[in-house]
mmCIF file with all atom_site columns, C-alpha atoms and ligand atoms in Angstrom:
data_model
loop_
_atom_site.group_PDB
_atom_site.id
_atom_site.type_symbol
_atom_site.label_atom_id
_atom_site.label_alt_id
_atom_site.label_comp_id
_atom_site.label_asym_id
_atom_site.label_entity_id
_atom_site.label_seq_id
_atom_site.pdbx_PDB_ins_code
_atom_site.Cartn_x
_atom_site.Cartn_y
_atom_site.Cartn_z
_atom_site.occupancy
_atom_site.B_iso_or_equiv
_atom_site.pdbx_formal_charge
_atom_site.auth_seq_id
_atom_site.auth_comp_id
_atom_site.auth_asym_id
_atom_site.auth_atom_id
_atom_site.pdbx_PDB_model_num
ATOM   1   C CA . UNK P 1 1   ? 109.909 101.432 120.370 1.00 98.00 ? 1   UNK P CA 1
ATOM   2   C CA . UNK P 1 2   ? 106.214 101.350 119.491 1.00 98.00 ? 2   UNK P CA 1
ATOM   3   C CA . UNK P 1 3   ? 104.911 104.101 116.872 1.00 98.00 ? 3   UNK P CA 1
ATOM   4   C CA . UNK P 1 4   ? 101.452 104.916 116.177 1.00 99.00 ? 4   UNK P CA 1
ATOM   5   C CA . UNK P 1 5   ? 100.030 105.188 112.820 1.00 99.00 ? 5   UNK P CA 1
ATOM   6   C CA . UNK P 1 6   ? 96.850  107.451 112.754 1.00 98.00 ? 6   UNK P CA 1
ATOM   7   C CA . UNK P 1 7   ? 94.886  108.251 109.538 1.00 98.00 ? 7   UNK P CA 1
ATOM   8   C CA . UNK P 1 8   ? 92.218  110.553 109.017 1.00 98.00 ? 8   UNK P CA 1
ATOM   9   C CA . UNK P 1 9   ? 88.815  110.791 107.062 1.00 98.00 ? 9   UNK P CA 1
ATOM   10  C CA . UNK P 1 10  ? 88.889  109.181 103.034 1.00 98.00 ? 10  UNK P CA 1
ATOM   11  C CA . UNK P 1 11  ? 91.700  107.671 103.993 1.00 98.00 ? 11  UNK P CA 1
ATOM   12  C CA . UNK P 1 12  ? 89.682  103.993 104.219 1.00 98.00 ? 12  UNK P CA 1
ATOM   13  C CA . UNK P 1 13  ? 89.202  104.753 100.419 1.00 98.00 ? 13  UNK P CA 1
ATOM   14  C CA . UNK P 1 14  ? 92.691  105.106 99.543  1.00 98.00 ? 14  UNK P CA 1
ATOM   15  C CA . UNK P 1 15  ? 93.036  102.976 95.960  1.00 97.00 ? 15  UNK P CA 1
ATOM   16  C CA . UNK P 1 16  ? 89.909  104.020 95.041  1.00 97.00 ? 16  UNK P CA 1
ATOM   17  C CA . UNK P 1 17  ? 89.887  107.628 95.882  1.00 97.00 ? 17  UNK P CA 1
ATOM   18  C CA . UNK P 1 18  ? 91.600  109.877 92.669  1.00 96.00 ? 18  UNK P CA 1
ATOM   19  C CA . UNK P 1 19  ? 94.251  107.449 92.187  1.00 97.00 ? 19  UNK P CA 1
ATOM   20  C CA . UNK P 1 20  ? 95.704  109.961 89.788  1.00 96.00 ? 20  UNK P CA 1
ATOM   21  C CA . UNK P 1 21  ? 96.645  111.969 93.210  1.00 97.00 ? 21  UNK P CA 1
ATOM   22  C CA . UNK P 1 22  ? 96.774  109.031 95.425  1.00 98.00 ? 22  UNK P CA 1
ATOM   23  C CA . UNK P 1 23  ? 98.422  105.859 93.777  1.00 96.00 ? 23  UNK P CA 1
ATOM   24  C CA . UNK P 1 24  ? 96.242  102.614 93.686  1.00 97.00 ? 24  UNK P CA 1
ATOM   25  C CA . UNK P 1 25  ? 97.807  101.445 97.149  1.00 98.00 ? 25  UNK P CA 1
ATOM   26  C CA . UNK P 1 26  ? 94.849  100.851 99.817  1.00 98.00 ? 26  UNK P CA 1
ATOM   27  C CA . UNK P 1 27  ? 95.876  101.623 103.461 1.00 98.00 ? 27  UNK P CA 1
ATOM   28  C CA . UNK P 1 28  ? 95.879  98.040  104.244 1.00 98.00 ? 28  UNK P CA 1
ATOM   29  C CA . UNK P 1 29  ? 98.647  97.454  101.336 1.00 98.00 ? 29  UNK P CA 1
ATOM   30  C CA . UNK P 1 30  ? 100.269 100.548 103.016 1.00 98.00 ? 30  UNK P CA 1
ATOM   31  C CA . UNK P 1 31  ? 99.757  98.831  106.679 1.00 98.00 ? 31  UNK P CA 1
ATOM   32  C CA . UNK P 1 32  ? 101.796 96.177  105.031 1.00 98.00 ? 32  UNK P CA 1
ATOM   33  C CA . UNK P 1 33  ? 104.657 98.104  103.426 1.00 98.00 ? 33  UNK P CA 1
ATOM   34  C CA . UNK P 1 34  ? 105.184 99.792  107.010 1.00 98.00 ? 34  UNK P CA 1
ATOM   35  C CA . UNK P 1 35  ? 105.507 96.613  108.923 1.00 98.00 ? 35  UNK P CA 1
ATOM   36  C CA . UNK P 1 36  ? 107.864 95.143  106.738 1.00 98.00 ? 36  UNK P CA 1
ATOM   37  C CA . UNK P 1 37  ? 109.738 98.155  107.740 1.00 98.00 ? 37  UNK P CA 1
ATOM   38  C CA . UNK P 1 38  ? 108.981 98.129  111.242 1.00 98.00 ? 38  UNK P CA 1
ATOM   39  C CA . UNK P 1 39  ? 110.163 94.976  111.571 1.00 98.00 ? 39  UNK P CA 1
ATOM   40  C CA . UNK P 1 40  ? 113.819 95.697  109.878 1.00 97.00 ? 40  UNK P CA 1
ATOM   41  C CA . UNK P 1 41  ? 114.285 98.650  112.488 1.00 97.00 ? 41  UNK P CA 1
ATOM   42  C CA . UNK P 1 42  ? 112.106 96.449  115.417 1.00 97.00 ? 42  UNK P CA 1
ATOM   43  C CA . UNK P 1 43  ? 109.385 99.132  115.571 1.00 98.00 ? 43  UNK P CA 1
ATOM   44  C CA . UNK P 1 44  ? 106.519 98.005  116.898 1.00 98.00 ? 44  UNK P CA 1
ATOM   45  C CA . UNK P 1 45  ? 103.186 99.759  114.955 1.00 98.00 ? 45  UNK P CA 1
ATOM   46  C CA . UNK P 1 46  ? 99.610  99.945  115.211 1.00 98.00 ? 46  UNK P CA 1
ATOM   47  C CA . UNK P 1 47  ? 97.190  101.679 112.181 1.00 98.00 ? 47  UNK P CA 1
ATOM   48  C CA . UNK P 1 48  ? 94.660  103.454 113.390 1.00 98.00 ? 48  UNK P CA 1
ATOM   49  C CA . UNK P 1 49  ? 92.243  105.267 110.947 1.00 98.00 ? 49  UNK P CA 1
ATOM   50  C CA . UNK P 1 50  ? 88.694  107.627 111.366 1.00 98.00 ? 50  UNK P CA 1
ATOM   51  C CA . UNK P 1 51  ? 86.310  109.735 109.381 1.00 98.00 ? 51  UNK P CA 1
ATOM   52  C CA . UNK P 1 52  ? 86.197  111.437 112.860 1.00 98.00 ? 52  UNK P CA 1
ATOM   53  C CA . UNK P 1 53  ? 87.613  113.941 114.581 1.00 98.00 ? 53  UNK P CA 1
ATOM   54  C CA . UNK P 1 54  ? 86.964  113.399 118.257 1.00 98.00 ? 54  UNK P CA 1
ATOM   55  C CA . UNK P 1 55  ? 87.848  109.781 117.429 1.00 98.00 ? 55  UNK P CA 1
ATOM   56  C CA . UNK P 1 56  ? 91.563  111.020 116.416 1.00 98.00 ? 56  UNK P CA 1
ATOM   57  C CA . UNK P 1 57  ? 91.509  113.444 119.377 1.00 98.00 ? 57  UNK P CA 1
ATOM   58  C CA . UNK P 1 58  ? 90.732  110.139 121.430 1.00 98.00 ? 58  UNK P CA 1
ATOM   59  C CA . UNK P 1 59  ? 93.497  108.224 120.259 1.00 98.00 ? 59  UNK P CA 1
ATOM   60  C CA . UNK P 1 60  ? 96.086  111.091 120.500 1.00 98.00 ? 60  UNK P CA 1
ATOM   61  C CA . UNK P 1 61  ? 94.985  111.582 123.872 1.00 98.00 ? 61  UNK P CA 1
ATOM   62  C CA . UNK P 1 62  ? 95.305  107.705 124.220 1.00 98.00 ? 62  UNK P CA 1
ATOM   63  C CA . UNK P 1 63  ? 98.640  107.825 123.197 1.00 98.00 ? 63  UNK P CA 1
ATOM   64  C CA . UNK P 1 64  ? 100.401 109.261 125.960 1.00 98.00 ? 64  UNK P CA 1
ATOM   65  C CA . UNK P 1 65  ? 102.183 106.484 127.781 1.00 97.00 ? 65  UNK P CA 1
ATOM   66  C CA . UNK P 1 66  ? 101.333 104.140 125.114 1.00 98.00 ? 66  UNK P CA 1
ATOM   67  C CA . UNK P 1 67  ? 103.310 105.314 122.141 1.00 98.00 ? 67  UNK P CA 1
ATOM   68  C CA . UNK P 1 68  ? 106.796 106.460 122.055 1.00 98.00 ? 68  UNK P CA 1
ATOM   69  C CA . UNK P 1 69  ? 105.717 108.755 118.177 1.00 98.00 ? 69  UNK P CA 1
ATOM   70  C CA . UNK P 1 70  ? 103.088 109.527 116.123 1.00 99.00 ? 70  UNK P CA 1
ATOM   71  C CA . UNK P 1 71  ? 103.337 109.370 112.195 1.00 99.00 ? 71  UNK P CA 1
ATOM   72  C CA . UNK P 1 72  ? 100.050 111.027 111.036 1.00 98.00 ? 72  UNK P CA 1
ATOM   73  C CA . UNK P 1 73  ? 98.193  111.801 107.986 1.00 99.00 ? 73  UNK P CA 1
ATOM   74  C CA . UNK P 1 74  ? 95.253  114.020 109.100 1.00 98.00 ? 74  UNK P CA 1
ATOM   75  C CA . UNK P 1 75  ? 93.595  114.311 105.415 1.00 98.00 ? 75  UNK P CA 1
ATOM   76  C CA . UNK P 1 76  ? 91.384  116.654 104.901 1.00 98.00 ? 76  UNK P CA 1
ATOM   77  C CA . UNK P 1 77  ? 91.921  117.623 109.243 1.00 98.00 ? 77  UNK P CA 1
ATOM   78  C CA . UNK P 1 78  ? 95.224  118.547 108.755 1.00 98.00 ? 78  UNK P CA 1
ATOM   79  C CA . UNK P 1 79  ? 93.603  122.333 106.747 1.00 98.00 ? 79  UNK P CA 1
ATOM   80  C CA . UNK P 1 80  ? 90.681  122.457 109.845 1.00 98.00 ? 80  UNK P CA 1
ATOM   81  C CA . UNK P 1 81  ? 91.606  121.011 113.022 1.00 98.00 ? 81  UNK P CA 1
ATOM   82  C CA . UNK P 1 82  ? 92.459  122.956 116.076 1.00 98.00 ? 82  UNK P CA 1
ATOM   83  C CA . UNK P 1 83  ? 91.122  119.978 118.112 1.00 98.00 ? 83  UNK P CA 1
ATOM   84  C CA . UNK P 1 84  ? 93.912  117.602 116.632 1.00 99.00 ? 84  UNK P CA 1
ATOM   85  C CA . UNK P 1 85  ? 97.015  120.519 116.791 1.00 98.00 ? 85  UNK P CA 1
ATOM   86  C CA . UNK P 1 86  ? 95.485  121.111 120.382 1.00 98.00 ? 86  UNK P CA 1
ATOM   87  C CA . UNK P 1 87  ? 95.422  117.233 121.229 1.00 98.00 ? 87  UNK P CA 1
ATOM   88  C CA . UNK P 1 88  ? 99.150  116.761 119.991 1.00 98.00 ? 88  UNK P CA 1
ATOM   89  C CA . UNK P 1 89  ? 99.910  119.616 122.175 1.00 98.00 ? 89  UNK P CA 1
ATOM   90  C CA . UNK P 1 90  ? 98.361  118.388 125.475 1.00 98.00 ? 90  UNK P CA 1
ATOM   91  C CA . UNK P 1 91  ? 100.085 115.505 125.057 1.00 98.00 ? 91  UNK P CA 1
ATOM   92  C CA . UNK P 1 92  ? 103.334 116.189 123.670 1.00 98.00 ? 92  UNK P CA 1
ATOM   93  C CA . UNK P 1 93  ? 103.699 112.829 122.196 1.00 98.00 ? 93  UNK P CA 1
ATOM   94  C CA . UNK P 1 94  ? 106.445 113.764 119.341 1.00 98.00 ? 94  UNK P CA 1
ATOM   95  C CA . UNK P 1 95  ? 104.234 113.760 115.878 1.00 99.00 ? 95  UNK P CA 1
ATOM   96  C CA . UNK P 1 96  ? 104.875 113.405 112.327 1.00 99.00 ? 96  UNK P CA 1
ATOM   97  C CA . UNK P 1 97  ? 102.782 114.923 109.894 1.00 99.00 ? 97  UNK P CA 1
ATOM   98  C CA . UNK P 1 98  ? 103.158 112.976 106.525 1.00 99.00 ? 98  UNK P CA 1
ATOM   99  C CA . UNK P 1 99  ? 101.089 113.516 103.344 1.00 98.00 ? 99  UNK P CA 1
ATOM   100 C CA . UNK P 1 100 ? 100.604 110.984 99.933  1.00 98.00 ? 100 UNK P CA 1
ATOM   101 C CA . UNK P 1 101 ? 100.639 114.139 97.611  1.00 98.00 ? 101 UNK P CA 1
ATOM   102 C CA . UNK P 1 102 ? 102.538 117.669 97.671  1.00 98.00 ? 102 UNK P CA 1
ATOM   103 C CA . UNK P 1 103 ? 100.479 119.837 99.455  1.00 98.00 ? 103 UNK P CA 1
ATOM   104 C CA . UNK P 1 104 ? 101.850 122.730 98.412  1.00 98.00 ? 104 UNK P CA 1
ATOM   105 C CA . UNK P 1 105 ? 101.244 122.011 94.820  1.00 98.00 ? 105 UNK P CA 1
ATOM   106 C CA . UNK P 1 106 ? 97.657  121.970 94.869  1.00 98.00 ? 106 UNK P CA 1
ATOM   107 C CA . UNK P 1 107 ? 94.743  124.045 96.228  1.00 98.00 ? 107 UNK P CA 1
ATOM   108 C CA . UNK P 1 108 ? 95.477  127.513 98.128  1.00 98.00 ? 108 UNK P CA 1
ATOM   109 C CA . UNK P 1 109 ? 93.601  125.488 101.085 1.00 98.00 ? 109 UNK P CA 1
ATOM   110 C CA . UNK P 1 110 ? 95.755  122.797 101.153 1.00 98.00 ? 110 UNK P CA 1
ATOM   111 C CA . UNK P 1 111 ? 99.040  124.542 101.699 1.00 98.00 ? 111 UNK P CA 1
ATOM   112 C CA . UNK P 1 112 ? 97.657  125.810 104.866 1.00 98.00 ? 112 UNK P CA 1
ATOM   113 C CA . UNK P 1 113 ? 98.581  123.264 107.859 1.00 98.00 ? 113 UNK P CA 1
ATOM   114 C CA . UNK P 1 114 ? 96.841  123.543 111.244 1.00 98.00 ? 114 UNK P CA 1
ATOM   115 C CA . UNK P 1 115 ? 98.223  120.576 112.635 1.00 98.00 ? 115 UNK P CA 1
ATOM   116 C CA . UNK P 1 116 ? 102.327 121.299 111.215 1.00 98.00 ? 116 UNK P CA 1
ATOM   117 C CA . UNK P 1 117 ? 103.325 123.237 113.755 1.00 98.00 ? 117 UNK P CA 1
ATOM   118 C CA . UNK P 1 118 ? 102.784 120.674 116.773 1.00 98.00 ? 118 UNK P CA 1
ATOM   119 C CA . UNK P 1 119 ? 104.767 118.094 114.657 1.00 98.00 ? 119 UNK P CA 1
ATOM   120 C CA . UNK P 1 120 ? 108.561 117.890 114.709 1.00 98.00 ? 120 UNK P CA 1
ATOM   121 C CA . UNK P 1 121 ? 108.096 117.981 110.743 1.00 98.00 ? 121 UNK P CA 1
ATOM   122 C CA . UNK P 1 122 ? 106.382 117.790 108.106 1.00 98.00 ? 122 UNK P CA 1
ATOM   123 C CA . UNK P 1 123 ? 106.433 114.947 105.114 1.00 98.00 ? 123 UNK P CA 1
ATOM   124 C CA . UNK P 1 124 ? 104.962 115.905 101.902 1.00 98.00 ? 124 UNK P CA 1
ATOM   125 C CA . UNK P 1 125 ? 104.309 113.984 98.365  1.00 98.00 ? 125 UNK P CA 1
ATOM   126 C CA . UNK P 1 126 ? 106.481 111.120 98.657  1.00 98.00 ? 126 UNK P CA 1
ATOM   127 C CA . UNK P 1 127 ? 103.037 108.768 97.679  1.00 98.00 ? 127 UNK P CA 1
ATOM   128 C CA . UNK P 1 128 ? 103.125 105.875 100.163 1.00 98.00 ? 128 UNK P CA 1
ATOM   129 C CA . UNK P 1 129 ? 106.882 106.251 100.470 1.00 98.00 ? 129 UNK P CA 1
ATOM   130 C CA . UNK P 1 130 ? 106.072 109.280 102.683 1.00 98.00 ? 130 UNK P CA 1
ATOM   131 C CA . UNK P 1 131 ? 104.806 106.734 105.189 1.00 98.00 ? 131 UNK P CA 1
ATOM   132 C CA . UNK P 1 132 ? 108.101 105.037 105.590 1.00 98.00 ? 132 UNK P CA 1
ATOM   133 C CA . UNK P 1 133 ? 109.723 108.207 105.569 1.00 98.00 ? 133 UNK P CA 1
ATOM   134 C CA . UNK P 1 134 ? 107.525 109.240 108.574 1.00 98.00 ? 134 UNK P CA 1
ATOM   135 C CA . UNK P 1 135 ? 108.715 106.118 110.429 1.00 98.00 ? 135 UNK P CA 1
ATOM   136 C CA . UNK P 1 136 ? 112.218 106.744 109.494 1.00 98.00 ? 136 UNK P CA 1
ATOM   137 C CA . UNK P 1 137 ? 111.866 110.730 110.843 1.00 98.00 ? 137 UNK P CA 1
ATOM   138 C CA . UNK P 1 138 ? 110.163 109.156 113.980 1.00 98.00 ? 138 UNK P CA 1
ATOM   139 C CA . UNK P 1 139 ? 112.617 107.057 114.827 1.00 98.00 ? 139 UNK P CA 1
ATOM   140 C CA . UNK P 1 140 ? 115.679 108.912 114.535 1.00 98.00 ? 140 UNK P CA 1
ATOM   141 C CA . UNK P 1 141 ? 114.230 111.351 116.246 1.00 98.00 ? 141 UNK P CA 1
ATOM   142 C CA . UNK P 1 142 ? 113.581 108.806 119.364 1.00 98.00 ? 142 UNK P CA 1
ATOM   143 C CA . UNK P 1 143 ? 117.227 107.512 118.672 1.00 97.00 ? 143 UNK P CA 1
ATOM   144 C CA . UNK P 1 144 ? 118.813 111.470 118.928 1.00 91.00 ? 144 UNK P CA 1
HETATM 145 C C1 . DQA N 2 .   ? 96.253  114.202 102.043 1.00 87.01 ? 201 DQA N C1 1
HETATM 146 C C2 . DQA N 2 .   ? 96.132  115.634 101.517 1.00 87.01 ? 201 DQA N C2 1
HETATM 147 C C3 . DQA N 2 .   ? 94.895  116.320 102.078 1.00 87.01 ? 201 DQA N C3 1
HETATM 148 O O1 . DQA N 2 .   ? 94.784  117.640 101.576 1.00 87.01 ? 201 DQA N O1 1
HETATM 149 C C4 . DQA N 2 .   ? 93.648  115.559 101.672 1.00 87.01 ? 201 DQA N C4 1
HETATM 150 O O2 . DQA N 2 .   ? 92.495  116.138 102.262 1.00 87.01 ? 201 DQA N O2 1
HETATM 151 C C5 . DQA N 2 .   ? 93.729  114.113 101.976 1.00 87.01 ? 201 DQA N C5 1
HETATM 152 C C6 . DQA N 2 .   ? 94.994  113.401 101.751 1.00 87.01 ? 201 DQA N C6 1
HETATM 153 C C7 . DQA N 2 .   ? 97.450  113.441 101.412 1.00 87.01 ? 201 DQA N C7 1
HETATM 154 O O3 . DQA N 2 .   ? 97.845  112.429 101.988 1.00 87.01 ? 201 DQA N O3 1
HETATM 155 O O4 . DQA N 2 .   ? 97.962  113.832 100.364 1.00 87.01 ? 201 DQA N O4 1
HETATM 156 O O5 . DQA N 2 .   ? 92.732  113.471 102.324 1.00 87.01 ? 201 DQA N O5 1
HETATM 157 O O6 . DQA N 2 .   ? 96.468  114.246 103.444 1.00 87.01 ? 201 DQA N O6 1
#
């Protein structure tokens, strides 16, 4: 089973960026965490992250054949994107959408979701435990 891990814009500043809403993790200690759980369930994972969005829309698109699931954080994408919903469309690669804080707790603009309704679900304010419970989502959903 081989699982994608795709991270949008800011992202590459995690531990950094407003800890107070983001933890002091960076992705790469994140990277880490998930393939220490990969490895338990024998995912295999790649991390993939951009500041842009017809580099996601590339690797989506990339992903079909390649990648049994998607767990994704789309950042700041996930309130503007059509391109990314319409790229997890095309390819029907089953997605996760996960989030680091509660979107639904903060800004009016932040509750909205383009990209949630081409996922199987959505994963929201679990901090960097929403990242294993993306992988865990994505692969019981491959299991059935
Ligand atoms: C985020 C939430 C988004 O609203 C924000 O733009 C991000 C991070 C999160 O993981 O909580 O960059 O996706």
């Amino acid at each position: 089973m081989k699982i994608l891990f795709l991270n949008g814009p800011n992202l590459n500043l995690l531990g950094l960026r407003e800890p107070d809403k983001y933890g002091n993790n960076t992705l790469q200690d994140i990277e880490a965490f998930i393939r220490k759980e990969a490895l338990k369930l024998n995912i295999e994972v790649e991390f993939y992250q951009s500041n842009i969005e017809g580099e996601i829309v590339n690797k989506i698109q990339a992903a079909k054949g390649n990648f049994d699931a998607i767990v994704m954080n789309p950042a700041a994408y996930t309130h503007t994107s059509v391109a990314i919903r319409d790229a997890i469309l095309a390819v029907q690669v089953p997605t996760v959408e996960i989030h680091i804080s509660n979107i639904h707790t903060r800004e009016e603009f932040r509750k909205i979701s383009l990209t949630a309704p081409a996922c199987i679900g959505q994963i929201t304010g679990f901090g960097i435990n929403s990242y294993k419970l993306g992988l865990i989502a994505a692969f019981d959903y491959l299991k059935g």
